[in-house]
């Protein structure tokens, strides 16, 4: 179809003014030029859009139909300019992410902090959930991005491998288990645990694994952060189930021994998901890419060097 956005803008101006000359003036062209453009538009569409009468330029039924589309089109153009204008001085927006506690504390928080510093007009909502609930939450539009451990059978999602982590048992160096290189969870369950808070996905996972092993989880206390958990383990209060990534980013070298777990579930593959049909705004795409591209995260996805 051989017409331009200017022709449609002229058509809208004429329809609103019910006058060719007034419409031409509104788009800053001469009446003769407006008449030529209007004829060209009508020829391209294959129908008359106006009839002339004593009241001026009246829309034909076809013109009424075109008017509805042209108004919608220019509303879209205005929204486009508004959206683009929001990014002229940097990314702006609000992103929602949900993740399990291991991903959130071991990998996401440092990446998130750097991203928000670089983009001061982007805000974020971060929510911790159990891994098995996260894919459905993203599909239900409760979050833009989800990061969870394991696999999912939820359809309608785009999945990206995010990071590899390992759950370990942390004990003080003088602990009876400290001499072991690898243990089963049952051996650790003979001792009292220091755990994250009762709603933490880390605690809920540990509780579920103990129940599956037919054992009772003995919790000496719950605390608010992995840093507090490690501090209490170091002090000899109890043992803990923690991600290896948490110990790697601990601010100080702690007197803690990490014991590998001879459990298939101890190897944690973390996946990032978004809806397959999501049209993520620029700032959300940039945030997702910053999570995936963080060197400390990306290196965990690399195969170990052969000896």
mmCIF file of C-alpha atoms in Angstrom:
data_model
loop_
_atom_site.group_PDB
_atom_site.id
_atom_site.type_symbol
_atom_site.label_atom_id
_atom_site.label_comp_id
_atom_site.label_asym_id
_atom_site.label_seq_id
_atom_site.Cartn_x
_atom_site.Cartn_y
_atom_site.Cartn_z
ATOM 1 C CA UNK A 1 0.000 0.000 0.000
ATOM 2 C CA UNK A 2 1.532 3.275 -1.132
ATOM 3 C CA UNK A 3 0.799 5.743 1.579
ATOM 4 C CA UNK A 4 2.727 7.201 4.475
ATOM 5 C CA UNK A 5 2.204 7.941 8.139
ATOM 6 C CA UNK A 6 1.765 11.581 7.128
ATOM 7 C CA UNK A 7 -1.218 10.605 4.955
ATOM 8 C CA UNK A 8 -2.866 8.886 7.890
ATOM 9 C CA UNK A 9 -2.147 11.847 10.157
ATOM 10 C CA UNK A 10 -3.728 14.128 7.562
ATOM 11 C CA UNK A 11 -6.758 11.850 7.318
ATOM 12 C CA UNK A 12 -7.172 12.023 11.096
ATOM 13 C CA UNK A 13 -6.865 15.809 11.088
ATOM 14 C CA UNK A 14 -9.470 16.187 8.328
ATOM 15 C CA UNK A 15 -11.854 13.801 10.080
ATOM 16 C CA UNK A 16 -11.540 15.733 13.326
ATOM 17 C CA UNK A 17 -11.899 19.164 11.695
ATOM 18 C CA UNK A 18 -14.441 18.078 9.023
ATOM 19 C CA UNK A 19 -12.494 20.382 6.728
ATOM 20 C CA UNK A 20 -9.761 19.692 4.220
ATOM 21 C CA UNK A 21 -8.132 23.121 4.560
ATOM 22 C CA UNK A 22 -8.196 23.052 8.374
ATOM 23 C CA UNK A 23 -6.820 19.530 8.379
ATOM 24 C CA UNK A 24 -4.062 20.551 5.995
ATOM 25 C CA UNK A 25 -3.151 23.452 8.253
ATOM 26 C CA UNK A 26 -2.974 21.147 11.260
ATOM 27 C CA UNK A 27 -0.290 19.017 9.621
ATOM 28 C CA UNK A 28 1.478 22.021 8.110
ATOM 29 C CA UNK A 29 0.890 21.374 4.406
ATOM 30 C CA UNK A 30 -1.000 23.294 1.710
ATOM 31 C CA UNK A 31 -4.607 22.503 0.822
ATOM 32 C CA UNK A 32 -3.594 21.399 -2.696
ATOM 33 C CA UNK A 33 -0.999 19.028 -1.266
ATOM 34 C CA UNK A 34 -3.551 17.727 1.233
ATOM 35 C CA UNK A 35 -6.041 17.068 -1.564
ATOM 36 C CA UNK A 36 -3.409 15.115 -3.518
ATOM 37 C CA UNK A 37 -2.429 13.039 -0.447
ATOM 38 C CA UNK A 38 -6.043 12.269 0.392
ATOM 39 C CA UNK A 39 -6.766 11.093 -3.160
ATOM 40 C CA UNK A 40 -3.645 8.931 -3.023
ATOM 41 C CA UNK A 41 -4.787 7.389 0.258
ATOM 42 C CA UNK A 42 -8.262 6.679 -1.081
ATOM 43 C CA UNK A 43 -6.784 5.141 -4.231
ATOM 44 C CA UNK A 44 -4.473 2.942 -2.137
ATOM 45 C CA UNK A 45 -7.375 1.756 0.010
ATOM 46 C CA UNK A 46 -9.668 1.361 -2.965
ATOM 47 C CA UNK A 47 -12.584 3.360 -1.553
ATOM 48 C CA UNK A 48 -13.763 6.894 -0.799
ATOM 49 C CA UNK A 49 -13.208 8.017 2.769
ATOM 50 C CA UNK A 50 -15.099 11.341 2.719
ATOM 51 C CA UNK A 51 -18.095 12.940 1.050
ATOM 52 C CA UNK A 52 -18.416 16.694 0.681
ATOM 53 C CA UNK A 53 -21.642 18.387 1.780
ATOM 54 C CA UNK A 54 -22.822 21.665 3.261
ATOM 55 C CA UNK A 55 -21.392 20.694 6.646
ATOM 56 C CA UNK A 56 -17.931 20.040 5.210
ATOM 57 C CA UNK A 57 -16.060 16.744 4.934
ATOM 58 C CA UNK A 58 -18.136 13.810 6.231
ATOM 59 C CA UNK A 59 -16.740 10.330 6.686
ATOM 60 C CA UNK A 60 -18.151 7.507 4.581
ATOM 61 C CA UNK A 61 -18.823 4.152 6.324
ATOM 62 C CA UNK A 62 -15.428 3.013 5.045
ATOM 63 C CA UNK A 63 -13.908 6.205 6.446
ATOM 64 C CA UNK A 64 -15.446 5.474 9.853
ATOM 65 C CA UNK A 65 -13.838 2.049 9.814
ATOM 66 C CA UNK A 66 -10.468 3.513 8.826
ATOM 67 C CA UNK A 67 -10.766 6.171 11.527
ATOM 68 C CA UNK A 68 -11.025 3.562 14.288
ATOM 69 C CA UNK A 69 -7.837 1.873 13.091
ATOM 70 C CA UNK A 70 -5.959 5.129 12.564
ATOM 71 C CA UNK A 71 -6.787 6.306 16.081
ATOM 72 C CA UNK A 72 -5.554 3.001 17.502
ATOM 73 C CA UNK A 73 -2.434 3.226 15.381
ATOM 74 C CA UNK A 74 -1.532 6.705 16.608
ATOM 75 C CA UNK A 75 -2.243 5.744 20.198
ATOM 76 C CA UNK A 76 0.291 2.973 19.695
ATOM 77 C CA UNK A 77 2.755 5.430 18.197
ATOM 78 C CA UNK A 78 2.330 7.688 21.222
ATOM 79 C CA UNK A 79 2.898 4.766 23.578
ATOM 80 C CA UNK A 80 5.979 3.819 21.631
ATOM 81 C CA UNK A 81 7.449 7.311 21.961
ATOM 82 C CA UNK A 82 6.594 7.347 25.666
ATOM 83 C CA UNK A 83 8.251 3.991 26.254
ATOM 84 C CA UNK A 84 11.331 4.931 24.276
ATOM 85 C CA UNK A 85 11.526 8.253 26.083
ATOM 86 C CA UNK A 86 11.764 6.439 29.407
ATOM 87 C CA UNK A 87 15.084 4.951 28.329
ATOM 88 C CA UNK A 88 16.782 7.964 26.844
ATOM 89 C CA UNK A 89 18.574 8.708 30.116
ATOM 90 C CA UNK A 90 19.096 5.060 31.106
ATOM 91 C CA UNK A 91 16.999 2.022 31.930
ATOM 92 C CA UNK A 92 13.861 2.629 33.953
ATOM 93 C CA UNK A 93 11.357 0.140 35.259
ATOM 94 C CA UNK A 94 10.367 -2.431 37.858
ATOM 95 C CA UNK A 95 11.353 -6.101 37.671
ATOM 96 C CA UNK A 96 10.005 -8.978 39.768
ATOM 97 C CA UNK A 97 12.129 -12.011 40.549
ATOM 98 C CA UNK A 98 11.432 -15.100 42.643
ATOM 99 C CA UNK A 99 14.126 -17.605 43.626
ATOM 100 C CA UNK A 100 14.986 -20.291 46.136
ATOM 101 C CA UNK A 101 17.208 -19.368 49.079
ATOM 102 C CA UNK A 102 20.355 -21.026 47.700
ATOM 103 C CA UNK A 103 20.215 -19.118 44.419
ATOM 104 C CA UNK A 104 19.180 -15.901 46.092
ATOM 105 C CA UNK A 105 21.919 -15.852 48.708
ATOM 106 C CA UNK A 106 24.673 -17.662 46.841
ATOM 107 C CA UNK A 107 24.478 -16.029 43.430
ATOM 108 C CA UNK A 108 21.701 -13.523 42.809
ATOM 109 C CA UNK A 109 22.232 -10.925 45.541
ATOM 110 C CA UNK A 110 25.727 -9.796 44.430
ATOM 111 C CA UNK A 111 24.615 -9.641 40.772
ATOM 112 C CA UNK A 112 21.468 -7.757 41.716
ATOM 113 C CA UNK A 113 23.389 -5.196 43.740
ATOM 114 C CA UNK A 114 25.751 -4.391 40.886
ATOM 115 C CA UNK A 115 22.886 -4.110 38.390
ATOM 116 C CA UNK A 116 20.864 -1.723 40.568
ATOM 117 C CA UNK A 117 23.904 0.488 41.175
ATOM 118 C CA UNK A 118 24.500 0.734 37.430
ATOM 119 C CA UNK A 119 20.799 1.420 36.751
ATOM 120 C CA UNK A 120 19.487 3.661 39.538
ATOM 121 C CA UNK A 121 16.043 4.029 37.918
ATOM 122 C CA UNK A 122 15.319 0.301 37.957
ATOM 123 C CA UNK A 123 13.571 -1.110 41.029
ATOM 124 C CA UNK A 124 13.196 -4.767 41.948
ATOM 125 C CA UNK A 125 10.876 -7.000 43.939
ATOM 126 C CA UNK A 126 12.681 -10.134 45.150
ATOM 127 C CA UNK A 127 10.766 -13.010 46.717
ATOM 128 C CA UNK A 128 12.063 -16.289 48.121
ATOM 129 C CA UNK A 129 10.050 -19.434 47.374
ATOM 130 C CA UNK A 130 10.536 -23.175 47.317
ATOM 131 C CA UNK A 131 11.933 -24.376 44.016
ATOM 132 C CA UNK A 132 8.951 -26.522 43.075
ATOM 133 C CA UNK A 133 6.568 -23.547 43.259
ATOM 134 C CA UNK A 134 8.618 -21.111 41.174
ATOM 135 C CA UNK A 135 7.901 -22.215 37.559
ATOM 136 C CA UNK A 136 4.129 -22.049 38.130
ATOM 137 C CA UNK A 137 4.507 -18.612 39.742
ATOM 138 C CA UNK A 138 6.322 -17.282 36.666
ATOM 139 C CA UNK A 139 3.743 -18.816 34.336
ATOM 140 C CA UNK A 140 0.988 -17.164 36.394
ATOM 141 C CA UNK A 141 2.703 -13.770 35.950
ATOM 142 C CA UNK A 142 3.456 -13.500 39.673
ATOM 143 C CA UNK A 143 7.090 -12.851 38.717
ATOM 144 C CA UNK A 144 8.941 -11.827 35.559
ATOM 145 C CA UNK A 145 11.928 -14.101 36.204
ATOM 146 C CA UNK A 146 12.292 -17.223 38.326
ATOM 147 C CA UNK A 147 15.376 -19.143 39.450
ATOM 148 C CA UNK A 148 14.994 -22.573 41.017
ATOM 149 C CA UNK A 149 16.803 -25.856 41.588
ATOM 150 C CA UNK A 150 16.011 -28.968 39.586
ATOM 151 C CA UNK A 151 13.726 -29.630 36.657
ATOM 152 C CA UNK A 152 10.163 -28.624 35.890
ATOM 153 C CA UNK A 153 7.298 -30.129 33.972
ATOM 154 C CA UNK A 154 5.533 -26.774 33.646
ATOM 155 C CA UNK A 155 4.964 -25.970 29.974
ATOM 156 C CA UNK A 156 5.028 -22.511 28.434
ATOM 157 C CA UNK A 157 8.395 -21.436 29.858
ATOM 158 C CA UNK A 158 11.782 -20.623 28.347
ATOM 159 C CA UNK A 159 14.461 -22.254 30.496
ATOM 160 C CA UNK A 160 18.088 -21.134 30.776
ATOM 161 C CA UNK A 161 20.765 -23.030 32.666
ATOM 162 C CA UNK A 162 21.826 -20.602 35.370
ATOM 163 C CA UNK A 163 24.372 -22.116 37.779
ATOM 164 C CA UNK A 164 25.623 -25.333 39.334
ATOM 165 C CA UNK A 165 25.906 -25.568 43.110
ATOM 166 C CA UNK A 166 26.377 -28.240 45.751
ATOM 167 C CA UNK A 167 24.683 -28.680 49.091
ATOM 168 C CA UNK A 168 27.151 -29.576 51.851
ATOM 169 C CA UNK A 169 27.123 -30.127 55.590
ATOM 170 C CA UNK A 170 29.027 -27.448 57.509
ATOM 171 C CA UNK A 171 30.580 -28.484 60.826
ATOM 172 C CA UNK A 172 33.180 -26.935 63.154
ATOM 173 C CA UNK A 173 36.705 -28.385 62.717
ATOM 174 C CA UNK A 174 36.598 -30.217 66.058
ATOM 175 C CA UNK A 175 33.287 -31.922 65.293
ATOM 176 C CA UNK A 176 33.190 -35.751 65.268
ATOM 177 C CA UNK A 177 32.164 -35.703 61.581
ATOM 178 C CA UNK A 178 34.984 -33.373 60.526
ATOM 179 C CA UNK A 179 37.279 -36.332 59.791
ATOM 180 C CA UNK A 180 34.922 -37.579 57.081
ATOM 181 C CA UNK A 181 35.238 -36.461 53.473
ATOM 182 C CA UNK A 182 31.748 -37.523 52.462
ATOM 183 C CA UNK A 183 28.694 -38.523 54.466
ATOM 184 C CA UNK A 184 25.043 -39.429 53.994
ATOM 185 C CA UNK A 185 22.464 -37.044 55.386
ATOM 186 C CA UNK A 186 21.520 -39.630 57.991
ATOM 187 C CA UNK A 187 24.917 -39.277 59.673
ATOM 188 C CA UNK A 188 24.401 -35.523 60.061
ATOM 189 C CA UNK A 189 20.874 -36.044 61.387
ATOM 190 C CA UNK A 190 22.398 -37.648 64.483
ATOM 191 C CA UNK A 191 23.370 -34.107 65.506
ATOM 192 C CA UNK A 192 21.525 -30.863 66.183
ATOM 193 C CA UNK A 193 21.149 -28.400 63.324
ATOM 194 C CA UNK A 194 21.374 -24.646 63.012
ATOM 195 C CA UNK A 195 18.765 -23.709 60.395
ATOM 196 C CA UNK A 196 17.498 -20.776 58.442
ATOM 197 C CA UNK A 197 14.090 -19.380 59.424
ATOM 198 C CA UNK A 198 11.050 -21.655 59.296
ATOM 199 C CA UNK A 199 9.750 -20.179 56.029
ATOM 200 C CA UNK A 200 13.094 -20.427 54.227
ATOM 201 C CA UNK A 201 13.183 -22.750 51.243
ATOM 202 C CA UNK A 202 16.520 -24.090 52.560
ATOM 203 C CA UNK A 203 14.948 -25.190 55.861
ATOM 204 C CA UNK A 204 11.829 -26.591 54.185
ATOM 205 C CA UNK A 205 13.990 -28.617 51.806
ATOM 206 C CA UNK A 206 16.109 -29.989 54.678
ATOM 207 C CA UNK A 207 12.973 -30.907 56.634
ATOM 208 C CA UNK A 208 11.525 -32.708 53.597
ATOM 209 C CA UNK A 209 14.749 -34.644 52.968
ATOM 210 C CA UNK A 210 14.910 -35.728 56.621
ATOM 211 C CA UNK A 211 11.312 -36.935 56.442
ATOM 212 C CA UNK A 212 12.044 -38.892 53.255
ATOM 213 C CA UNK A 213 14.972 -40.522 55.066
ATOM 214 C CA UNK A 214 12.585 -41.493 57.886
ATOM 215 C CA UNK A 215 14.470 -39.363 60.404
ATOM 216 C CA UNK A 216 13.600 -36.561 62.770
ATOM 217 C CA UNK A 217 15.288 -33.209 62.152
ATOM 218 C CA UNK A 218 16.610 -31.836 65.437
ATOM 219 C CA UNK A 219 16.722 -28.052 65.179
ATOM 220 C CA UNK A 220 18.562 -26.242 67.929
ATOM 221 C CA UNK A 221 17.632 -22.808 66.589
ATOM 222 C CA UNK A 222 16.473 -20.919 63.530
ATOM 223 C CA UNK A 223 18.266 -17.782 62.396
ATOM 224 C CA UNK A 224 17.786 -15.092 59.779
ATOM 225 C CA UNK A 225 20.698 -15.497 57.362
ATOM 226 C CA UNK A 226 23.298 -17.918 56.084
ATOM 227 C CA UNK A 227 25.991 -15.665 57.523
ATOM 228 C CA UNK A 228 24.453 -16.119 60.977
ATOM 229 C CA UNK A 229 24.156 -19.881 60.348
ATOM 230 C CA UNK A 230 27.861 -20.146 59.529
ATOM 231 C CA UNK A 231 28.836 -18.035 62.514
ATOM 232 C CA UNK A 232 26.866 -20.295 64.847
ATOM 233 C CA UNK A 233 28.315 -23.435 63.261
ATOM 234 C CA UNK A 234 31.796 -22.001 63.757
ATOM 235 C CA UNK A 235 30.960 -21.384 67.408
ATOM 236 C CA UNK A 236 30.007 -25.040 67.844
ATOM 237 C CA UNK A 237 26.260 -24.567 68.264
ATOM 238 C CA UNK A 238 25.341 -27.194 65.655
ATOM 239 C CA UNK A 239 25.765 -28.383 62.088
ATOM 240 C CA UNK A 240 24.065 -26.961 59.005
ATOM 241 C CA UNK A 241 22.996 -27.762 55.469
ATOM 242 C CA UNK A 242 24.267 -24.948 53.250
ATOM 243 C CA UNK A 243 25.094 -24.353 49.577
ATOM 244 C CA UNK A 244 28.798 -24.408 48.799
ATOM 245 C CA UNK A 245 28.341 -21.055 47.051
ATOM 246 C CA UNK A 246 27.380 -19.440 50.374
ATOM 247 C CA UNK A 247 30.658 -20.430 51.976
ATOM 248 C CA UNK A 248 32.565 -19.214 48.913
ATOM 249 C CA UNK A 249 31.234 -15.660 49.344
ATOM 250 C CA UNK A 250 31.494 -15.537 53.148
ATOM 251 C CA UNK A 251 33.136 -12.190 54.046
ATOM 252 C CA UNK A 252 35.793 -13.784 56.273
ATOM 253 C CA UNK A 253 37.589 -17.109 56.216
ATOM 254 C CA UNK A 254 35.670 -19.139 58.788
ATOM 255 C CA UNK A 255 36.861 -22.089 60.823
ATOM 256 C CA UNK A 256 34.369 -24.423 59.185
ATOM 257 C CA UNK A 257 34.746 -27.844 57.605
ATOM 258 C CA UNK A 258 32.581 -28.655 54.587
ATOM 259 C CA UNK A 259 31.491 -32.261 54.164
ATOM 260 C CA UNK A 260 30.322 -33.500 50.798
ATOM 261 C CA UNK A 261 26.957 -35.255 50.756
ATOM 262 C CA UNK A 262 26.665 -38.664 49.097
ATOM 263 C CA UNK A 263 23.127 -37.832 47.955
ATOM 264 C CA UNK A 264 21.980 -37.358 44.375
ATOM 265 C CA UNK A 265 19.921 -34.324 45.405
ATOM 266 C CA UNK A 266 22.990 -32.563 46.818
ATOM 267 C CA UNK A 267 24.060 -31.529 43.299
ATOM 268 C CA UNK A 268 21.901 -28.514 42.545
ATOM 269 C CA UNK A 269 21.367 -27.373 38.972
ATOM 270 C CA UNK A 270 19.804 -23.924 39.079
ATOM 271 C CA UNK A 271 17.645 -22.856 36.156
ATOM 272 C CA UNK A 272 16.331 -19.443 35.150
ATOM 273 C CA UNK A 273 12.877 -19.272 33.570
ATOM 274 C CA UNK A 274 10.669 -16.660 31.923
ATOM 275 C CA UNK A 275 7.354 -17.127 30.167
ATOM 276 C CA UNK A 276 7.781 -18.311 26.591
ATOM 277 C CA UNK A 277 5.296 -15.695 25.394
ATOM 278 C CA UNK A 278 6.702 -12.894 27.561
ATOM 279 C CA UNK A 279 7.520 -9.603 25.870
ATOM 280 C CA UNK A 280 9.980 -8.497 28.507
ATOM 281 C CA UNK A 281 10.762 -4.771 28.527
ATOM 282 C CA UNK A 282 14.317 -3.679 27.888
ATOM 283 C CA UNK A 283 15.232 -3.271 31.549
ATOM 284 C CA UNK A 284 13.977 -6.782 32.435
ATOM 285 C CA UNK A 285 15.911 -8.333 29.549
ATOM 286 C CA UNK A 286 19.027 -6.452 30.671
ATOM 287 C CA UNK A 287 18.549 -7.673 34.232
ATOM 288 C CA UNK A 288 18.105 -11.278 33.112
ATOM 289 C CA UNK A 289 21.233 -11.085 30.964
ATOM 290 C CA UNK A 290 23.232 -9.568 33.818
ATOM 291 C CA UNK A 291 22.265 -12.543 35.990
ATOM 292 C CA UNK A 292 23.312 -15.051 33.335
ATOM 293 C CA UNK A 293 26.516 -13.223 32.390
ATOM 294 C CA UNK A 294 27.886 -12.645 35.913
ATOM 295 C CA UNK A 295 31.374 -14.236 35.652
ATOM 296 C CA UNK A 296 31.121 -15.840 39.084
ATOM 297 C CA UNK A 297 27.871 -17.499 38.046
ATOM 298 C CA UNK A 298 28.871 -18.383 34.487
ATOM 299 C CA UNK A 299 32.046 -20.174 35.600
ATOM 300 C CA UNK A 300 29.986 -22.743 37.509
ATOM 301 C CA UNK A 301 28.395 -23.834 34.217
ATOM 302 C CA UNK A 302 31.767 -24.658 32.674
ATOM 303 C CA UNK A 303 32.922 -28.283 32.713
ATOM 304 C CA UNK A 304 35.846 -28.963 35.077
ATOM 305 C CA UNK A 305 39.269 -28.843 33.483
ATOM 306 C CA UNK A 306 40.650 -32.273 32.653
ATOM 307 C CA UNK A 307 43.653 -33.282 34.676
#
